[in-house]
XYZ file of C-alpha atoms in Angstrom:
770
model
C 144.434 242.361 81.817
C 146.565 243.173 78.750
C 146.897 246.971 79.223
C 147.868 246.638 82.898
C 150.367 243.843 82.254
C 151.972 245.688 79.347
C 152.141 248.912 81.390
C 153.891 247.055 84.220
C 156.319 245.560 81.719
C 157.145 249.022 80.397
C 157.604 250.340 83.943
C 160.030 247.470 84.489
C 162.212 248.711 81.635
C 160.954 246.340 78.924
C 160.855 247.868 75.436
C 159.662 244.913 73.334
C 157.143 242.131 73.924
C 157.207 238.779 72.194
C 154.127 236.711 71.541
C 153.491 233.359 69.972
C 150.635 232.866 67.515
C 148.691 229.754 68.536
C 147.465 227.957 65.443
C 145.074 225.655 67.329
C 143.454 228.668 69.022
C 143.014 230.654 65.806
C 142.004 227.824 63.454
C 140.285 225.272 65.724
C 138.413 223.857 62.735
C 140.007 223.814 59.306
C 139.301 227.112 57.513
C 137.241 228.404 60.425
C 139.168 231.186 62.137
C 138.870 232.802 65.549
C 140.637 236.093 66.262
C 138.036 237.349 68.731
C 138.204 238.096 72.461
C 141.245 236.534 74.068
C 142.362 235.423 70.581
C 142.419 238.975 69.205
C 146.032 239.063 68.042
C 145.691 242.442 66.331
C 144.253 244.053 69.443
C 147.098 242.620 71.524
C 149.750 244.044 69.180
C 147.963 247.403 69.115
C 147.875 247.399 72.930
C 151.643 246.923 72.887
C 151.916 249.751 70.377
C 149.773 252.060 72.489
C 152.373 251.864 75.284
C 155.131 252.805 72.844
C 156.716 249.355 72.882
C 157.993 247.144 70.091
C 156.607 243.693 69.300
C 158.179 240.426 68.183
C 155.792 238.141 66.299
C 156.723 234.488 66.758
C 154.376 232.911 64.222
C 155.991 229.487 64.330
C 153.361 228.178 63.782
C 154.783 225.303 65.848
C 155.336 226.970 69.225
C 156.075 224.217 71.797
C 155.356 226.495 74.819
C 154.109 223.601 76.988
C 150.934 224.289 75.025
C 148.541 221.578 73.932
C 150.025 219.669 70.956
C 152.687 222.374 70.572
C 150.095 224.753 69.114
C 149.140 222.540 66.185
C 145.395 222.038 65.636
C 144.458 218.376 65.938
C 142.598 218.375 62.618
C 145.988 218.967 61.002
C 147.290 215.680 62.393
C 144.219 213.886 61.012
C 144.522 215.104 57.403
C 145.164 212.205 54.970
C 148.831 211.811 54.102
C 150.123 214.474 56.486
C 153.477 214.360 58.284
C 154.156 217.268 60.623
C 157.284 219.458 60.685
C 158.933 217.905 57.656
C 158.997 218.256 53.872
C 155.458 217.006 53.437
C 153.253 218.751 50.881
C 150.023 218.444 52.889
C 151.625 219.925 55.999
C 153.524 222.670 54.181
C 150.401 223.791 52.318
C 148.498 224.162 55.599
C 151.416 225.879 57.344
C 151.824 228.343 54.483
C 148.098 229.053 54.449
C 148.016 229.920 58.161
C 151.286 231.855 58.170
C 150.173 233.878 55.145
C 146.824 234.574 56.801
C 148.530 235.995 59.898
C 150.997 238.062 57.887
C 148.220 239.490 55.690
C 146.161 240.450 58.775
C 149.134 242.233 60.295
C 150.022 243.960 57.023
C 146.450 245.157 56.585
C 146.695 246.942 59.933
C 150.176 248.295 59.022
C 151.765 246.782 62.127
C 155.159 245.757 60.751
C 157.942 248.255 61.457
C 158.470 248.564 57.697
C 154.945 250.034 57.622
C 155.470 252.262 60.653
C 154.148 249.672 63.108
C 155.665 248.128 66.265
C 156.678 244.657 64.971
C 160.462 244.637 64.551
C 161.044 240.882 64.191
C 159.122 237.814 63.022
C 159.868 234.160 63.698
C 159.307 231.117 61.501
C 159.451 227.607 63.068
C 160.614 227.199 66.670
C 163.561 225.266 68.119
C 163.615 222.959 65.093
C 167.372 222.652 65.484
C 166.787 220.562 68.618
C 165.073 217.817 66.591
C 166.185 218.243 62.972
C 168.667 215.347 63.138
C 165.754 212.924 63.605
C 164.222 214.032 60.290
C 167.366 213.679 58.199
C 167.534 215.132 54.681
C 163.815 215.896 54.480
C 164.176 217.897 57.687
C 166.856 220.061 56.071
C 164.671 220.417 52.969
C 161.793 221.547 55.201
C 164.037 224.059 56.979
C 165.092 225.590 53.655
C 161.457 225.696 52.556
C 160.513 227.521 55.771
C 163.132 230.188 55.086
C 162.086 230.653 51.463
C 158.389 230.728 52.325
C 158.942 233.328 55.060
C 161.046 235.529 52.803
C 158.400 235.367 50.075
C 155.904 237.018 52.430
C 157.902 240.275 52.234
C 157.222 241.572 55.742
C 160.057 244.119 55.632
C 161.532 243.070 59.004
C 164.117 240.364 59.769
C 163.054 236.755 60.256
C 164.557 234.793 63.135
C 164.922 231.047 63.815
C 165.673 230.184 67.423
C 167.903 227.219 68.320
C 168.782 226.741 64.648
C 172.541 226.686 64.207
C 172.255 225.975 60.457
C 169.592 228.622 59.767
C 169.824 229.513 56.052
C 170.444 233.150 55.208
C 168.888 235.627 55.613
C 167.293 233.927 58.639
C 168.939 235.015 61.921
C 169.574 232.148 64.322
C 169.032 232.981 67.983
C 169.688 231.384 71.371
C 167.251 230.001 73.959
C 168.332 228.924 77.457
C 169.334 229.982 80.950
C 172.643 231.436 79.718
C 173.520 232.637 76.218
C 176.676 234.714 76.775
C 178.822 232.180 74.866
C 176.384 231.918 71.943
C 177.722 232.929 68.512
C 175.441 233.396 65.474
C 176.195 231.191 62.469
C 176.550 234.296 60.293
C 179.236 236.813 61.368
C 176.995 239.608 60.076
C 174.056 238.571 62.274
C 173.396 240.221 65.637
C 173.792 238.156 68.799
C 170.195 237.588 69.933
C 168.626 235.736 72.857
C 164.942 234.974 72.256
C 164.267 233.045 75.487
C 166.004 233.788 78.769
C 164.198 231.353 81.051
C 163.182 233.266 84.185
C 162.327 230.025 85.980
C 160.614 226.909 84.727
C 157.166 225.498 84.068
C 155.339 223.144 86.428
C 153.963 219.695 85.780
C 151.501 217.747 87.894
C 153.637 216.102 90.557
C 156.411 218.668 90.087
C 157.818 221.159 92.564
C 157.711 224.973 92.493
C 160.649 226.526 90.607
C 162.705 229.507 91.756
C 165.380 231.262 89.749
C 166.897 233.968 91.911
C 166.890 237.604 90.864
C 170.677 237.648 91.264
C 171.292 234.759 88.868
C 168.826 235.997 86.247
C 170.422 239.468 86.318
C 173.888 237.872 86.110
C 172.859 236.016 82.943
C 171.508 239.205 81.336
C 174.459 241.413 82.248
C 176.958 238.783 81.121
C 175.148 238.426 77.786
C 175.497 242.151 77.087
C 179.053 242.156 78.408
C 179.931 239.646 75.695
C 178.336 241.477 72.775
C 174.620 240.703 73.061
C 172.208 242.978 71.183
C 168.704 241.650 71.978
C 167.487 239.701 75.012
C 163.938 238.514 75.737
C 162.600 237.000 78.929
C 160.669 233.760 78.753
C 158.445 234.426 80.594
C 158.155 238.049 81.738
C 154.524 237.321 82.616
C 153.782 233.620 82.824
C 150.004 233.630 83.134
C 147.530 230.773 83.169
C 146.751 227.828 80.891
C 143.010 228.441 80.804
C 140.697 225.900 79.247
C 142.446 222.837 77.871
C 145.475 224.716 76.538
C 148.087 223.105 78.828
C 150.150 220.520 76.992
C 152.908 218.234 78.060
C 151.102 216.020 78.886
C 150.756 216.794 82.604
C 151.533 220.536 82.474
C 149.704 222.394 85.235
C 147.056 225.035 84.724
C 149.420 227.559 86.312
C 152.144 228.849 83.994
C 153.625 231.315 86.479
C 157.198 230.402 85.440
C 158.579 232.415 88.414
C 158.269 235.378 86.047
C 158.887 239.044 87.027
C 155.117 239.620 86.769
C 153.420 236.671 88.406
C 150.519 234.583 87.164
C 147.942 236.899 88.736
C 149.466 240.166 87.493
C 151.301 241.163 90.697
C 154.951 242.214 90.633
C 157.224 239.330 91.614
C 159.620 241.169 93.878
C 162.592 241.396 94.120
C 162.963 239.972 90.590
C 160.933 242.691 88.830
C 162.653 245.557 90.640
C 166.175 244.136 90.397
C 165.789 243.710 86.639
C 164.291 247.193 86.321
C 167.465 248.644 87.833
C 169.564 246.499 85.455
C 167.593 247.692 82.436
C 168.129 251.306 83.500
C 171.881 250.761 83.812
C 172.122 249.105 80.393
C 170.031 251.759 78.660
C 172.200 254.492 80.150
C 175.010 252.960 78.058
C 172.949 252.485 74.885
C 175.081 254.543 72.514
C 178.320 253.173 73.943
C 177.146 249.568 73.640
C 175.832 249.977 70.085
C 178.706 252.057 68.676
C 181.724 251.299 70.853
C 184.833 249.280 70.128
C 185.147 246.294 72.443
C 188.210 245.381 74.504
C 188.013 242.172 76.513
C 190.535 241.060 79.131
C 190.475 237.644 80.818
C 192.042 237.999 84.258
C 191.816 234.315 85.152
C 189.747 232.422 87.723
C 186.549 233.432 85.936
C 187.234 237.180 86.235
C 186.808 239.325 83.111
C 186.852 243.012 82.232
C 185.157 244.336 79.102
C 185.345 247.905 77.851
C 183.092 249.515 75.243
C 184.563 252.786 73.959
C 183.541 255.463 71.481
C 185.310 258.774 70.845
C 183.068 260.417 73.449
C 182.116 257.706 75.955
C 183.456 254.606 77.698
C 181.535 251.897 79.578
C 182.770 248.876 81.502
C 181.605 245.446 82.655
C 183.552 243.606 85.343
C 182.506 239.959 85.569
C 183.252 237.282 88.148
C 182.027 233.799 87.193
C 183.727 232.180 90.183
C 181.060 230.502 92.327
C 182.704 231.019 95.739
C 185.360 233.737 95.694
C 184.906 237.481 95.398
C 187.315 239.286 93.099
C 189.163 242.599 93.095
C 189.506 244.262 89.705
C 192.155 246.996 89.324
C 191.234 249.471 86.587
C 192.390 253.039 85.841
C 194.108 253.299 89.199
C 191.076 252.134 91.149
C 190.061 248.857 92.719
C 186.572 247.400 92.401
C 185.164 244.527 94.447
C 183.118 242.120 92.331
C 181.247 239.462 94.351
C 181.289 235.838 93.238
C 178.897 235.023 90.389
C 178.147 238.635 89.538
C 178.711 241.367 86.981
C 179.342 245.022 87.817
C 178.231 247.672 85.333
C 180.078 251.001 85.220
C 178.539 253.269 82.543
C 181.548 255.638 82.827
C 184.159 253.009 83.868
C 184.640 254.949 87.121
C 181.589 254.407 89.342
C 179.660 251.193 89.810
C 176.040 251.843 88.855
C 174.848 248.264 89.290
C 175.992 244.861 90.456
C 173.899 241.776 89.782
C 174.513 240.322 93.273
C 173.521 243.506 95.130
C 169.731 243.594 95.246
C 168.280 247.020 96.010
C 164.695 246.082 95.168
C 162.052 245.279 97.750
C 160.934 241.756 98.542
C 157.147 241.276 98.528
C 155.544 238.511 100.566
C 152.220 237.763 98.924
C 149.283 236.704 101.096
C 145.941 235.135 100.264
C 142.902 236.380 102.157
C 139.340 235.151 102.364
C 138.050 238.574 101.453
C 134.321 237.875 101.238
C 131.988 240.171 99.382
C 129.419 242.159 101.315
C 126.739 239.872 102.750
C 128.481 236.837 101.209
C 128.368 233.836 103.571
C 131.644 232.203 104.611
C 130.679 228.907 103.004
C 129.213 228.297 99.570
C 125.856 226.636 98.953
C 126.316 223.760 96.535
C 124.069 221.896 94.138
C 125.044 218.739 92.328
C 124.117 216.193 89.712
C 125.778 212.953 88.610
C 127.465 212.562 85.265
C 125.072 210.307 83.335
C 127.115 207.216 82.518
C 124.265 204.796 81.805
C 124.648 204.883 78.024
C 128.348 204.110 78.172
C 128.952 202.058 81.312
C 125.702 200.047 81.214
C 124.565 200.023 77.586
C 127.795 200.577 75.684
C 126.214 203.086 73.283
C 128.392 205.548 71.415
C 128.971 207.665 68.335
C 130.984 205.322 66.120
C 132.310 201.773 65.966
C 135.563 200.253 64.698
C 137.063 196.784 64.786
C 140.153 198.147 66.463
C 141.377 200.430 69.235
C 141.539 204.090 68.244
C 144.129 206.747 69.055
C 142.407 209.462 71.070
C 143.820 212.171 68.802
C 141.387 210.971 66.130
C 138.509 212.828 67.828
C 140.122 216.191 66.934
C 140.656 217.098 70.593
C 137.129 218.322 71.268
C 137.191 216.848 74.798
C 139.618 215.370 77.320
C 137.363 212.312 77.507
C 136.801 209.343 75.214
C 134.809 206.214 76.085
C 136.009 202.846 74.724
C 133.315 200.140 74.869
C 133.224 196.496 73.836
C 131.759 193.191 74.994
C 133.179 189.715 75.402
C 131.247 186.446 75.479
C 132.414 183.818 77.931
C 130.818 180.377 77.596
C 130.854 177.675 80.287
C 133.268 175.577 78.264
C 135.655 178.462 77.542
C 139.152 177.482 78.773
C 139.460 180.842 80.496
C 136.229 180.520 82.480
C 137.299 178.689 85.628
C 140.391 180.732 86.178
C 141.408 183.681 88.330
C 140.512 186.527 85.935
C 141.804 190.066 85.486
C 141.599 192.803 82.888
C 144.896 194.143 81.563
C 145.154 197.375 79.571
C 148.178 199.025 78.039
C 147.684 202.794 78.370
C 149.678 205.802 77.304
C 150.340 207.825 80.416
C 147.088 209.748 80.652
C 144.242 208.609 82.880
C 142.232 205.414 82.579
C 139.016 204.430 84.406
C 137.778 200.865 83.905
C 134.295 199.354 84.305
C 133.234 195.729 83.874
C 129.545 194.841 83.846
C 128.616 198.305 85.157
C 130.944 198.018 88.152
C 133.866 200.370 88.616
C 137.076 198.321 88.599
C 139.778 200.931 89.125
C 141.807 203.795 87.701
C 145.413 204.364 86.792
C 147.713 206.972 85.302
C 151.399 207.538 84.864
C 153.308 210.769 85.453
C 155.130 213.523 83.628
C 157.474 212.179 80.956
C 156.058 208.634 81.123
C 154.200 207.488 78.033
C 153.169 203.928 78.866
C 151.789 201.969 81.791
C 149.959 198.705 82.348
C 146.661 198.670 84.200
C 145.678 195.279 85.628
C 142.861 194.529 88.058
C 141.008 191.387 89.066
C 137.479 191.143 87.657
C 134.447 188.891 87.904
C 132.910 187.844 84.624
C 129.676 185.979 84.074
C 128.676 183.339 81.546
C 127.533 185.006 78.350
C 127.955 188.669 77.429
C 130.201 190.897 79.540
C 130.335 194.665 79.008
C 133.807 196.272 79.101
C 133.953 200.090 79.304
C 137.111 202.165 79.498
C 137.148 205.932 79.978
C 140.341 207.593 78.797
C 141.087 211.140 79.997
C 143.862 213.179 78.438
C 145.802 215.835 80.347
C 147.143 217.821 77.401
C 148.841 216.312 74.377
C 152.573 216.007 73.871
C 154.081 219.323 72.762
C 157.779 218.650 72.226
C 160.277 216.261 70.710
C 160.944 214.670 67.325
C 157.777 213.135 65.895
C 155.916 214.154 69.069
C 152.685 214.018 67.076
C 153.031 210.257 66.557
C 153.029 209.354 70.259
C 149.915 207.257 70.884
C 147.234 208.660 73.164
C 144.331 207.014 74.942
C 144.201 203.216 74.832
C 146.538 201.882 72.117
C 146.193 198.373 73.507
C 146.381 195.567 73.847
C 143.299 195.161 76.040
C 143.212 191.640 77.408
C 141.314 189.310 79.718
C 143.921 187.269 81.560
C 143.138 183.945 83.215
C 145.557 182.209 85.562
C 145.472 178.730 87.058
C 148.619 177.552 88.727
C 151.510 178.245 86.396
C 149.269 178.324 83.338
C 148.055 181.629 81.856
C 145.492 182.108 79.090
C 145.106 185.517 77.437
C 142.033 186.633 75.480
C 142.980 189.696 73.410
C 140.066 192.112 72.873
C 142.015 194.637 70.788
C 140.446 193.537 67.489
C 136.943 193.266 68.880
C 134.277 195.667 67.751
C 134.816 198.802 69.845
C 132.198 201.508 70.190
C 133.299 205.048 71.013
C 131.608 208.002 72.627
C 133.294 211.397 72.626
C 133.174 213.508 75.769
C 130.940 213.622 78.812
C 127.168 213.821 78.933
C 127.511 217.039 80.964
C 129.796 218.527 78.325
C 127.280 217.668 75.632
C 124.543 219.382 77.673
C 126.887 222.324 78.399
C 126.208 222.196 82.117
C 129.015 224.724 82.671
C 127.181 227.442 80.737
C 124.759 229.909 82.306
C 122.342 229.485 79.417
C 122.247 225.673 79.557
C 118.702 224.365 78.991
C 119.411 221.644 81.558
C 120.144 223.986 84.463
C 116.933 223.050 86.300
C 117.989 219.484 87.057
C 120.540 220.254 89.754
C 119.876 218.776 93.213
C 120.261 220.735 96.438
C 119.862 217.910 98.963
C 122.198 215.167 100.161
C 125.340 216.694 98.701
C 127.679 213.768 97.937
C 131.400 213.984 98.644
C 134.243 211.828 97.386
C 132.004 210.642 94.576
C 133.473 210.084 91.129
C 132.034 211.671 87.973
C 129.961 214.351 89.711
C 129.042 217.881 88.683
C 128.859 220.619 91.326
C 127.542 224.163 91.066
C 127.443 227.158 93.396
C 127.011 230.917 93.207
C 129.213 233.590 94.744
C 129.840 237.326 94.743
C 133.157 238.716 93.572
C 135.479 239.659 96.456
C 135.573 243.372 97.149
C 138.354 245.541 95.759
C 140.607 245.089 92.748
C 143.143 242.542 94.014
C 143.537 239.390 91.885
C 141.145 236.556 92.744
C 141.869 232.849 93.118
C 139.670 229.920 94.015
C 141.118 227.467 96.528
C 140.180 223.965 95.367
C 141.828 222.118 98.226
C 139.857 218.996 99.048
C 138.943 218.204 95.454
C 140.427 215.400 93.407
C 140.765 216.154 89.701
C 138.512 217.792 87.169
C 137.658 220.978 85.343
C 136.310 224.325 86.584
C 134.284 227.103 84.974
C 133.294 230.582 86.224
C 130.305 232.094 84.425
C 130.952 229.686 81.572
C 134.636 230.653 81.250
C 136.981 227.727 81.741
C 139.627 228.430 84.378
C 141.365 225.176 83.479
C 141.970 221.680 84.712
C 142.415 221.231 88.460
C 144.179 218.412 90.303
C 144.961 219.408 93.908
C 145.064 215.765 94.970
C 148.259 215.318 92.933
C 151.069 216.012 95.409
C 154.505 217.251 94.426
C 157.416 214.878 94.903
C 158.731 214.603 98.451
C 162.424 214.876 97.621
C 164.635 217.664 96.324
C 163.588 220.665 98.435
C 165.957 222.418 100.810
C 165.121 224.380 103.933
C 168.216 226.543 103.425
C 167.958 229.851 101.520
C 168.771 229.461 97.841
C 172.395 230.219 96.921
C 172.264 232.168 93.676
C 175.899 231.390 92.913
C 176.568 228.737 90.304
C 174.843 227.475 87.191
C 171.060 227.291 87.415
C 168.777 224.554 86.159
C 165.177 223.642 86.912
C 166.166 221.260 89.735
C 167.893 223.977 91.769
C 166.110 225.966 94.490
C 162.770 224.154 94.233
C 160.082 224.163 96.926
C 156.608 222.819 97.780
C 157.730 219.205 98.277
C 154.900 216.914 99.368
C 152.233 219.600 98.904
C 149.479 219.844 96.250
C 151.110 220.638 92.930
C 148.522 223.378 92.418
C 145.946 224.393 94.972
C 144.895 227.903 93.852
C 143.394 228.685 90.440
C 143.254 232.132 88.866
C 139.822 233.706 88.310
C 140.339 236.914 86.296
C 138.044 239.707 87.410
C 136.995 240.091 83.766
C 135.372 236.637 84.082
C 133.167 237.904 86.943
C 130.323 240.373 87.368
C 129.423 242.631 90.280
C 126.230 240.647 90.725
C 125.903 236.900 91.164
C 128.570 234.608 89.688
C 128.448 230.868 89.062
C 131.180 228.297 89.653
C 130.745 224.864 88.048
C 133.035 221.902 88.713
C 133.268 218.530 87.069
C 134.845 216.227 89.643
C 136.405 213.165 88.029
C 138.111 211.465 90.994
C 135.889 212.473 93.890
C 136.363 215.280 96.401
C 134.706 217.562 98.915
C 133.494 220.872 97.428
C 132.526 222.249 100.846
C 136.202 223.168 101.369
C 136.282 225.446 98.293
C 136.721 229.178 98.907
C 137.498 232.357 96.982
C 140.476 234.451 98.057
C 142.386 237.536 96.973
C 146.155 237.881 96.536
C 148.148 240.985 97.408
C 151.396 241.957 99.131
C 151.048 241.444 102.881
C 154.562 242.397 103.907
C 157.205 244.217 101.873
C 160.862 244.451 102.833
C 163.027 247.179 101.364
C 166.741 246.679 100.833
C 169.088 249.421 99.657
C 172.877 249.627 99.736
C 174.499 252.830 100.984
C 173.864 255.863 98.775
C 171.134 254.012 96.900
C 167.477 254.967 97.136
C 165.127 252.439 98.697
C 161.689 252.246 97.126
C 158.741 250.611 98.901
C 155.364 249.897 97.362
C 152.265 247.976 98.439
C 150.953 247.888 94.838
C 147.955 250.142 95.186
C 147.222 249.845 98.906
C 148.638 252.037 101.706
C 151.580 251.108 103.913
C 149.995 250.646 107.325
C 152.985 250.096 109.636
C 156.765 249.729 109.840
C 157.925 246.677 111.772
C 161.678 246.980 111.300
C 164.170 249.559 110.066
C 167.937 249.645 110.312
C 170.756 251.420 108.514
C 173.879 249.360 109.049
C 173.898 245.635 108.740
C 170.923 243.347 109.285
C 170.358 239.618 109.292
C 167.444 237.285 108.597
C 164.791 237.177 105.935
C 161.678 239.228 105.302
C 159.394 238.614 108.274
C 162.294 237.650 110.577
C 164.777 240.542 110.391
C 167.215 241.419 113.209
C 169.887 244.079 113.634
C 173.455 242.950 113.020
C 176.673 244.215 114.558
C 176.146 247.857 113.674
C 173.325 250.318 113.227
C 172.576 253.986 112.662
C 170.239 256.152 114.680
C 167.872 254.483 117.109
C 164.924 256.332 115.586
C 165.298 254.679 112.159
C 161.769 253.257 112.458
C 160.354 256.733 113.153
C 162.168 258.176 110.122
C 160.713 255.505 107.853
C 157.272 255.783 109.436
C 157.147 259.507 108.730
C 158.205 258.930 105.129
C 156.018 255.939 104.314
C 153.029 255.167 106.532
C 149.737 256.016 104.868
C 151.278 256.137 101.385
C 151.015 253.546 98.623
C 154.732 253.970 97.896
C 157.687 255.895 99.273
C 161.390 256.483 98.654
C 164.190 256.938 101.188
C 167.896 257.472 100.612
C 170.164 254.993 102.394
C 172.769 257.433 103.719
C 174.366 258.877 106.822
C 172.698 262.179 106.033
C 169.322 260.559 106.691
C 170.147 257.922 109.326
C 173.315 259.193 110.991
C 176.795 257.731 111.315
C 177.381 254.112 112.296
C 180.042 251.990 113.928
C 180.295 249.827 110.827
C 184.010 249.908 109.987
C 184.671 247.462 107.182
C 180.992 246.460 106.892
C 178.882 247.254 103.846
C 175.982 249.359 105.094
C 172.421 248.840 103.929
C 169.029 250.249 104.770
C 166.660 247.363 105.513
C 162.972 247.952 106.225
C 159.978 245.717 106.834
C 156.596 247.297 106.151
C 153.029 246.033 106.481
C 150.559 246.619 103.668
């Protein structure tokens, strides 16, 4: 997907692409490196270069990114004597080794700009300024070491440190956030740079869908450049997918769409992509003026500002209105300009408005999912199944290692989400706890716990996003003599952010207790220091049941398909949907687990986890006013994530295999494959602007609505307002657009005739069917 995504970014007016370098992906085992396939960093940078774009290499190597363990490999945490992100010799040696490795690879391919390559900036560390106060003096010593180490690598391009107000020279400190117009670098000679303009927000299991409007995002960008900005990067421009077990958090979803201008599946997120494209064009038309001009700034009060950039040959203007309710009139050079509330107008010549952030001329695309079956593919899938073999752990308590204590789950080097904790407890007839009302009580750390006592399932529990501890307690029946206690801990991505995030306990830190109650008297038997046996991962993982070449593939059962059964593997075959549209698999009806297509992990799934019920509004989102991730959310009470991306590169034209491990219990018969594409597109162009419509590679089949004047409603429910142009507007648009993949029409009286719209801003509004 890289070439297509990068091409779409370039078409959207992007001229540089940032990428993290994920240490845990590239060095999963100490001194064993992987830069192949999806981890081919050099190929990615060269793909950027082939489109004529620049690259920004954010090595980190701590990246945060809602990525598992912040991008650190788990073996790093388990090195003797290590302390992460501080002046610790063990950690710094490993960090320098990996950073040097990456730099040497890039230098060898001559990819730094100093060598004629595309990389214009490099980053060391990441948002350390947000946590440095917790590390004290050794944190400052580490920061200085980072700067010196980076400089010693002699890459020939500037090094940046984001969110680092005390970045030592020559490091350039940069801003991350929703708005960075008021940011000032700590060095007056440093450029004003914005490394992360958050286009939306990430999702967690139980969280709602974010929306940051195109108007507000454009306002933030235009205002940044109005106030002297020199470099701005979107986080994310393409959000993508947390395939495999890469999602961190814990509790970050497999989707990382981020409401980005290019959505998770590679489609254009309209109108955001198109509105920003127009903004980028306006800014680039002023490039020389902005980079060479003298700046004059006038504060007109009530949030209204006027900024002029002037050279000897050219002059450019920004008129800003940060008022959240009231439009403003700006008088300039004998003219008056209307600036809507919460918007910025850009005038490349200070005479004509070329762009206003509140006036969206881009189309809106309504994406639809279709059950687009392949030729001769049946509507429903034929499933096989097999149980996860739990006899060794639940019944016999056999494992890989034993300790006389409870173990942090990070100690297994993150080779699986699953770790079995097993012990036994002897209860004699004369034990004081015997005749009491008994329960098992476990202190867990926010991820998932399944408990078994004497081979019987007792119950499960988990916390939610941002919660690190919970107490599981269920009544149990014990017998005289030996009782087998088995706990299965399942992680959902390790903590990726915060001071000392690496020290947060995972799995079952304890205590684990048998609690007996009789009247007001309670007796507690603590099992935490018992001999615990551990088994890493699932039996099906060990046998690689998700792989096509698994030697155990013959043991699947076709009869008596169980549903709502915990710890069950399912398998089916399917043909890829016809065409080239992105493919998703709808996992509605399943509980929680992991999915693979042809052996490629498409990530964790958890459609049974519903988003919170509160906080969504039925009213259209008002772009005016400061944005945060709680504004303009949707999907309340619905599955946090129902559809999961299956890249076409994971599939073949012949038979494909889908394998599921179902942890909670669900019904696979409801699973289906679908394609995603624009179903309806609605064009919107102010008078004397050109409206562009596109169905992204498929023809426009019909025009449902067209009006030049004023129109009301939203895409799919448009109606004519108080004025309109010619009655044959639909025919005009039909002739220009139907049967074409894209079309352009000028919104003007010359095309659509005069209107009775005195005092009303005229727009061409069209609804087309793809």
